[in-house]
XYZ file of C-alpha atoms in Angstrom:
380
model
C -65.025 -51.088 -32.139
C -63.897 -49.223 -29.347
C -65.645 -49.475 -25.842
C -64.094 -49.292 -22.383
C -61.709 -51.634 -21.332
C -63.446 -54.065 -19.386
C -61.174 -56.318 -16.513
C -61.211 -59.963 -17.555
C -59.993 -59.178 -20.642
C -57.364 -56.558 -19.401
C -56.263 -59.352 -16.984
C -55.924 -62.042 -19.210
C -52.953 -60.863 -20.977
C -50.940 -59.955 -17.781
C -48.403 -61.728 -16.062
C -45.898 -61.415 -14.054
C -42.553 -63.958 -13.716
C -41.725 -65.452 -10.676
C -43.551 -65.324 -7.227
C -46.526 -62.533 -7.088
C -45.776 -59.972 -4.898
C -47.880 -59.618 -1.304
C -50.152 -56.757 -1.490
C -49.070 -53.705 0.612
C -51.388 -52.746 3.358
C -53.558 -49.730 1.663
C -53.488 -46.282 3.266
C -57.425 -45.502 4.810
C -59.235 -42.369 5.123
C -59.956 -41.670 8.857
C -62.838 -39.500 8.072
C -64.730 -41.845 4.907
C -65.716 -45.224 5.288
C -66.816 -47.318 2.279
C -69.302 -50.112 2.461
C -71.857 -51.901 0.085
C -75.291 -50.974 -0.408
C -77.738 -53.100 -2.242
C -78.880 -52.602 -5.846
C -81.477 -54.057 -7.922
C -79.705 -56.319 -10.957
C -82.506 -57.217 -13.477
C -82.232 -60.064 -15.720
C -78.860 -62.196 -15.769
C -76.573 -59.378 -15.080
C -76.104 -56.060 -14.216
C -73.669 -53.302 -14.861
C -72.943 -49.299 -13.680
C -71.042 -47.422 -15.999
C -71.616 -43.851 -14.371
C -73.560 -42.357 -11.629
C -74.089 -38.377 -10.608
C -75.928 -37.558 -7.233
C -77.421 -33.610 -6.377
C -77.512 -34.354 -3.143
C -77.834 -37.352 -0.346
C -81.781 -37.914 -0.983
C -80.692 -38.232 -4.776
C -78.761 -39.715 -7.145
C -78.850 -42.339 -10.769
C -76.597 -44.292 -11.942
C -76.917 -45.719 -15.469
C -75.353 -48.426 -17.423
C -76.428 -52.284 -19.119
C -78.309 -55.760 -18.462
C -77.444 -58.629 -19.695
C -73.964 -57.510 -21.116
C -75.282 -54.515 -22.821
C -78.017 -56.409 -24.006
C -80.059 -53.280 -22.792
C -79.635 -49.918 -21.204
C -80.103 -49.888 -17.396
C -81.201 -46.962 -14.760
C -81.252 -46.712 -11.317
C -82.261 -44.123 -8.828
C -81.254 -43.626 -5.118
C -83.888 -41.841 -2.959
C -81.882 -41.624 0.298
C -83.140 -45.065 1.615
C -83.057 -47.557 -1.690
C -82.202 -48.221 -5.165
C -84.657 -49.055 -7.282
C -84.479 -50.002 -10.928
C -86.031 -46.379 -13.361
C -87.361 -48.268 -16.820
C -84.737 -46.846 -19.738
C -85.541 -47.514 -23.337
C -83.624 -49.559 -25.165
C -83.905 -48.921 -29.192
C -81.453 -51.254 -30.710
C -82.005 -54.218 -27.932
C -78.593 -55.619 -28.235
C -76.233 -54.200 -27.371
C -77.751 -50.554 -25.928
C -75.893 -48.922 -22.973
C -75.620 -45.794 -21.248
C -71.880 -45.011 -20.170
C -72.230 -41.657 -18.465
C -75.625 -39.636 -16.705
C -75.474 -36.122 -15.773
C -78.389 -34.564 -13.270
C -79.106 -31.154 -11.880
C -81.625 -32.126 -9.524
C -84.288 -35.155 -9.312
C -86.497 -33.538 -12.157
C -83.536 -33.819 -14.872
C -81.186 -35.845 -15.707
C -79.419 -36.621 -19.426
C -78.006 -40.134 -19.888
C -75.818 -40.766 -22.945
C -74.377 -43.680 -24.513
C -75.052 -45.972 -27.546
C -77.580 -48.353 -29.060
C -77.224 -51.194 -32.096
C -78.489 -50.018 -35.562
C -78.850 -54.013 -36.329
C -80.120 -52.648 -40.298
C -76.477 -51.334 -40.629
C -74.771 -53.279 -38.518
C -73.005 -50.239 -36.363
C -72.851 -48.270 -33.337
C -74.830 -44.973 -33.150
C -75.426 -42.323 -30.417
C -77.622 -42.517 -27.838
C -78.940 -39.794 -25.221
C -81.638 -40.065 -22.681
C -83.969 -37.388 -20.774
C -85.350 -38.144 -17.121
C -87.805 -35.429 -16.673
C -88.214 -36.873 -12.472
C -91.432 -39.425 -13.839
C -89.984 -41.166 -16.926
C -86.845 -41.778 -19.431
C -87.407 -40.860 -22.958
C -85.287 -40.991 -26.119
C -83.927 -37.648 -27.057
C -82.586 -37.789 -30.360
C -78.561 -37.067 -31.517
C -76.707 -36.213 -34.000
C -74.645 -39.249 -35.668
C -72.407 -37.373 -38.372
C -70.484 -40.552 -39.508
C -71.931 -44.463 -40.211
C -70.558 -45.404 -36.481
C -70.711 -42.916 -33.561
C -70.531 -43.498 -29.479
C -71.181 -41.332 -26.331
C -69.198 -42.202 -23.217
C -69.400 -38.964 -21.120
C -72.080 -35.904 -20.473
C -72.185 -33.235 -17.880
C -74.973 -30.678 -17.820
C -75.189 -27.523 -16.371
C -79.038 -27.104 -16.452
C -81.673 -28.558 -18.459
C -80.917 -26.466 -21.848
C -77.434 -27.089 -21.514
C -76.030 -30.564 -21.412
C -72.297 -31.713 -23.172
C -71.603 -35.324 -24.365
C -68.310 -36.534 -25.731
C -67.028 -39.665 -27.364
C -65.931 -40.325 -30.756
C -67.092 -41.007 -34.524
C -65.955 -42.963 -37.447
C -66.425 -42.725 -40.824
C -63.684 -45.437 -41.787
C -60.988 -43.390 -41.524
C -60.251 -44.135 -38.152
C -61.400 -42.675 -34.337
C -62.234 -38.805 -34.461
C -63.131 -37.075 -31.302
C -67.057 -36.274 -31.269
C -68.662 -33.450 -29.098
C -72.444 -32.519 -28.941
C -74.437 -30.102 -27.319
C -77.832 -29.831 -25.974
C -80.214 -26.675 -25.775
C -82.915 -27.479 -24.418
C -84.464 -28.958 -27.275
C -81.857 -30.552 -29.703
C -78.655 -32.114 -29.714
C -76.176 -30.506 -32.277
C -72.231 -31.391 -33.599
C -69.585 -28.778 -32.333
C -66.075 -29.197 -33.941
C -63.625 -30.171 -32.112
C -60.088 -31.009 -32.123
C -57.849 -34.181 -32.570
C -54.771 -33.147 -33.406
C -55.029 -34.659 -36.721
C -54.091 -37.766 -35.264
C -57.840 -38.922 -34.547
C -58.703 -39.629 -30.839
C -61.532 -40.429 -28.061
C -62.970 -38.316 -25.794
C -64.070 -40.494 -22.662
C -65.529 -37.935 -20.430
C -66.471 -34.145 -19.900
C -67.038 -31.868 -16.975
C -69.085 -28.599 -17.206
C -68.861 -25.811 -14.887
C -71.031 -23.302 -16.819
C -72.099 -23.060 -20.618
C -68.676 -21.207 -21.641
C -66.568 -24.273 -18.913
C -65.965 -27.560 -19.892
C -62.590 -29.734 -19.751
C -63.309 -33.185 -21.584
C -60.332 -35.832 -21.799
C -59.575 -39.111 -23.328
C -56.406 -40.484 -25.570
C -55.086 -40.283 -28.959
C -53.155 -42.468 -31.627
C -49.403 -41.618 -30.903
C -46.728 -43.285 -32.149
C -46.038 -46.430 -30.275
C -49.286 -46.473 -28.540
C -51.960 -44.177 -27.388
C -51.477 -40.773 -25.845
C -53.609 -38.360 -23.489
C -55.659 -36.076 -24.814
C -57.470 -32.900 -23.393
C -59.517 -30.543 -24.796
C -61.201 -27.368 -22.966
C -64.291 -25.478 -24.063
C -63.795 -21.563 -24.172
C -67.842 -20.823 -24.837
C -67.113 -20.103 -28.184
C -64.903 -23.200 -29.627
C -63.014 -26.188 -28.364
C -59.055 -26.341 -28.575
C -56.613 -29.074 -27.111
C -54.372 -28.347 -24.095
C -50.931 -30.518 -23.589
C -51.386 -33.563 -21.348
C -48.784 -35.886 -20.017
C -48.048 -38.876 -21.218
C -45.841 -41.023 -18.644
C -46.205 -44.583 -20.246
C -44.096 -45.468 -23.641
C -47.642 -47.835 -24.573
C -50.735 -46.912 -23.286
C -51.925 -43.400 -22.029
C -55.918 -42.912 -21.290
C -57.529 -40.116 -19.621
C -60.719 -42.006 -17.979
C -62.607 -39.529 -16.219
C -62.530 -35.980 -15.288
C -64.115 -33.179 -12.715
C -63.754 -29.723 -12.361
C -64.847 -27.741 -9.282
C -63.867 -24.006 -11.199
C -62.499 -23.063 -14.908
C -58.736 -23.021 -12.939
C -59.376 -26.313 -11.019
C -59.962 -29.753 -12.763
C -58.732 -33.199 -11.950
C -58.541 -36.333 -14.419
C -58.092 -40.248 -14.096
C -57.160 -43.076 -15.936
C -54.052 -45.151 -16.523
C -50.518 -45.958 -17.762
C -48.258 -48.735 -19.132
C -44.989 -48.587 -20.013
C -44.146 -50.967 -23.415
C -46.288 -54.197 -22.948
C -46.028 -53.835 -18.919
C -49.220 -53.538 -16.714
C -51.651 -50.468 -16.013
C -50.513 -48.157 -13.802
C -52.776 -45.748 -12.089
C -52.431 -41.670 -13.913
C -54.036 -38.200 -12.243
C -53.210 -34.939 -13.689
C -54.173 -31.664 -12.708
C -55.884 -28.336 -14.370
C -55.006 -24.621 -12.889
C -56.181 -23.127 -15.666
C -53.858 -23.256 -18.552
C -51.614 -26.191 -17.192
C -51.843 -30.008 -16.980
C -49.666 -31.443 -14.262
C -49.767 -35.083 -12.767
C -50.486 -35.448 -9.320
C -48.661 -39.451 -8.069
C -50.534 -42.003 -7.519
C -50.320 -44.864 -5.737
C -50.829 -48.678 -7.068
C -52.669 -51.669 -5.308
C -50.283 -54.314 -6.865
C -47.761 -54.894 -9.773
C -50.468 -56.715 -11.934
C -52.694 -53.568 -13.323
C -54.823 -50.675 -11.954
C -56.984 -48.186 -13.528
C -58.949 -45.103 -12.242
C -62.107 -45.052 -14.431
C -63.580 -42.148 -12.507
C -63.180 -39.363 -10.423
C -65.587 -36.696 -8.422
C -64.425 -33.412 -6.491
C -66.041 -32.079 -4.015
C -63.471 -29.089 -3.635
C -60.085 -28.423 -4.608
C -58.437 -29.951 -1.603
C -60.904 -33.298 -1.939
C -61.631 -35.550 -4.888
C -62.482 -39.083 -4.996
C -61.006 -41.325 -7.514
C -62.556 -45.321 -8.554
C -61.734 -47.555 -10.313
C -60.121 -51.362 -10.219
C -56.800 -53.436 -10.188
C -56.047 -57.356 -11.191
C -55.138 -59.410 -7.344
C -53.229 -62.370 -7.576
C -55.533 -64.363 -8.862
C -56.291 -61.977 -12.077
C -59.392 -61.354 -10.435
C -60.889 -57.838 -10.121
C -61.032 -56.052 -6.978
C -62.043 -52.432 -6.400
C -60.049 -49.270 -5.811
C -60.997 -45.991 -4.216
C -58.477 -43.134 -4.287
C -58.523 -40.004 -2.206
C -57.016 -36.480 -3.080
C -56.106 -34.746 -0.200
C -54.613 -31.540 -1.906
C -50.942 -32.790 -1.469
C -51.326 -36.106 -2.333
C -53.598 -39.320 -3.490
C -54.249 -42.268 -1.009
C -55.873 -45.851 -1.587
C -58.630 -46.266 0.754
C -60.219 -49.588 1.650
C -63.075 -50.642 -0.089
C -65.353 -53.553 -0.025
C -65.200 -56.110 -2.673
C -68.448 -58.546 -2.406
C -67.825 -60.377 -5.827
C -64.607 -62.628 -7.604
C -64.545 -59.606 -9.817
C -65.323 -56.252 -8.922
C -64.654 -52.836 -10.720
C -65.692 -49.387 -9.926
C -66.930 -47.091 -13.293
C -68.178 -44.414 -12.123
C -68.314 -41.888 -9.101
C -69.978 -39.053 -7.433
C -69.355 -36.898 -3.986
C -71.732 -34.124 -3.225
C -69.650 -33.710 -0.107
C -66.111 -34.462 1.406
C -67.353 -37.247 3.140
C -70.470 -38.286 0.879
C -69.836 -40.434 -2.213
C -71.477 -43.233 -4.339
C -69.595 -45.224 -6.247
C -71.273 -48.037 -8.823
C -69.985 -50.782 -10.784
C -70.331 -54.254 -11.796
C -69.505 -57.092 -9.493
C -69.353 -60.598 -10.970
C -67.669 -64.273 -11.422
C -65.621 -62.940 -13.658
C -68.212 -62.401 -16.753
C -70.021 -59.533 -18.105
C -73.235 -62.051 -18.887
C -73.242 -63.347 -15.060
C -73.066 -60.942 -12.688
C -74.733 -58.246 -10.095
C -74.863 -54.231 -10.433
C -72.256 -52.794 -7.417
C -72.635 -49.381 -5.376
C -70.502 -48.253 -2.411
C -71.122 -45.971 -0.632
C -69.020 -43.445 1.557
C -69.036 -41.946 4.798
């Protein structure tokens, strides 16, 4: 099945002839400094896929133990991290790849959980109502069914995205929450089937979700806004001739949205990808690369339109993971120095209630999903 592309297996199949290239000096942020700040890793490993702040006294970030042998939630109080019980209903593997909050009373984490009786994937989406996490049932329309993104608005009005199966292949999946329930809306794919990785909600009639698509020698972008009344599909680029991912996503208005992800052209290596929304057009915005063996921005978090951060990860010469924070500036993206306290690090998630206030959280490891730490950095 399909789940985001984690590094040591994106790394082993890349290579480059020859000598490696020496790593160009990155460009920093005068204003933001990034740095590590502790987080509780229970059992034998510890993993943030996503992580959404209200303000600098709050924020959770949500993801896996033990290699998604369980679901895993964490909440900042403006001194520490501390580890927020989660359920876990299929045991192995459960995770939770995105969290939405509106304030420290609510937050909606969604993601998926083993049905070990049939042997697939369904959806799974979690309430924090400030005291506890509790299962809030979804809608699975087809035998397998994931969540990877959700943005909420308020509590009656939360969005998840990701994708269902019935054997025919990847279709995109939306569902919506009320209040009370979580329902199916329709939504497009082009015919060609597709993902939807992650949404961002402005109001109940706003939402820009993205992701990729089958295309014909590899996978294609694919965006899709929400109008209030139905969901249609907006043209994306597509730079690379093999892979094409939209990874993450944030809008600051309706007419102001940016996404993330990545690139390759034929069999070559990752390259970083940004486009931007103005409100009926998708445009990319450069980006810069660490290094020639593979990049990826998983995640991205505006603050205004002149001032988005962007994480994710690129392969050093090693083929180990190290982290990468870009910064949007208005006219242009920069790579900003980051710390990187493990042989493998990658950044999943990110989110900036301010210019110059961000969390970003990840996994940081020895190179294994089953032996390794949870990862924040924070920015300043």
């Amino acid at each position: 099945m399909y789940t985001r592309r984690h590094l040591p297996s994106l790394l082993a199949c890349t290579a480059i002839a020859g000598t490696l290239l020496t790593l160009a000096a990155p460009a920093t942020a005068a204003t933001v400094t990034w740095s590590v700040t502790p987080s509780p890793s229970p059992g034998d490993a510890g993993k943030l896929d996503a992580v959404s702040c209200t303000g600098p006294a709050f924020c959770m970030a949500a993801g896996s133990v033990n290699g998604s042998t369980g679901t895993l939630a964490e909440t900042w109080n403006g001194r520490a991290w501390s580890v927020t019980p989660s359920p876990s209903p299929g045991g192995d593997p459960d995770e939770l790849f995105g969290v939405s909050c509106t304030g420290p009373a609510f937050c909606m984490a969604a993601g998926w959980h083993y049905n070990s009786s049939a042997r697939v994937y369904q959806t799974l989406a979690e309430t924090w109502n400030g005291r506890a996490w509790t299962i809030t049932p979804t809608a699975s329309p087809s035998p397998q069914n994931v969540l990877f993104g959700v943005s909420c608005v308020s509590a009656a009005r939360c969005t998840a995205v990701g994708y269902t199966d019935a054997g025919r292949g990847f279709q995109t999946l939306v569902e919506t929450w009320n209040g009370r329930t979580w329902s199916v809306t329709a939504s497009p794919a082009d015919g060609t089937g597709g993902v939807l990785q992650a949404v961002s909600c402005r109001s109940a009639v706003s939402c820009q979700a993205v992701g990729w698509q089958q295309g014909t020698s590899g996978s294609v972008t694919l965006a899709e806004s929400w109008n209030g009344s139905a969901w249609s599909t907006h043209a994306s680029a597509s730079p690379g001739s093999g892979s094409n991912e939209l990874l993450g996503v944030s809008c600051t208005s309706p007419a102001n949205c940016m996404a993330v992800g990545f690139y390759s052209v034929g069999t070559g290596p990752d390259r970083t990808l940004a486009q931007t929304w103005n409100g009926s057009t998708w445009t990319v915005a450069t980006t810069p690369n660490r290094t020639p063996l593979a990049d990826s921005l998983e995640a991205v978090s505006c603050a205004g339109s002149a001032r988005c951060v962007a994480a994710g990860y690129y392969g050093n010469e090693s083929a180990h993971g190290r982290t990468l924070i870009e910064s949007w500036s208005g006219p242009k993206w920069s790579i900003v120095a980051s710390p990187d306290p493990g042989v493998d690090n990658q950044l999943l998630g990110v989110a900036c209630t301010a210019a110059t206030s961000c969390r970003a959280a990840g996994y940081q490891g020895s190179g294994s999903l089953l032996s390794g730490a949870t990862l924040v950095e924070t920015g300043s």
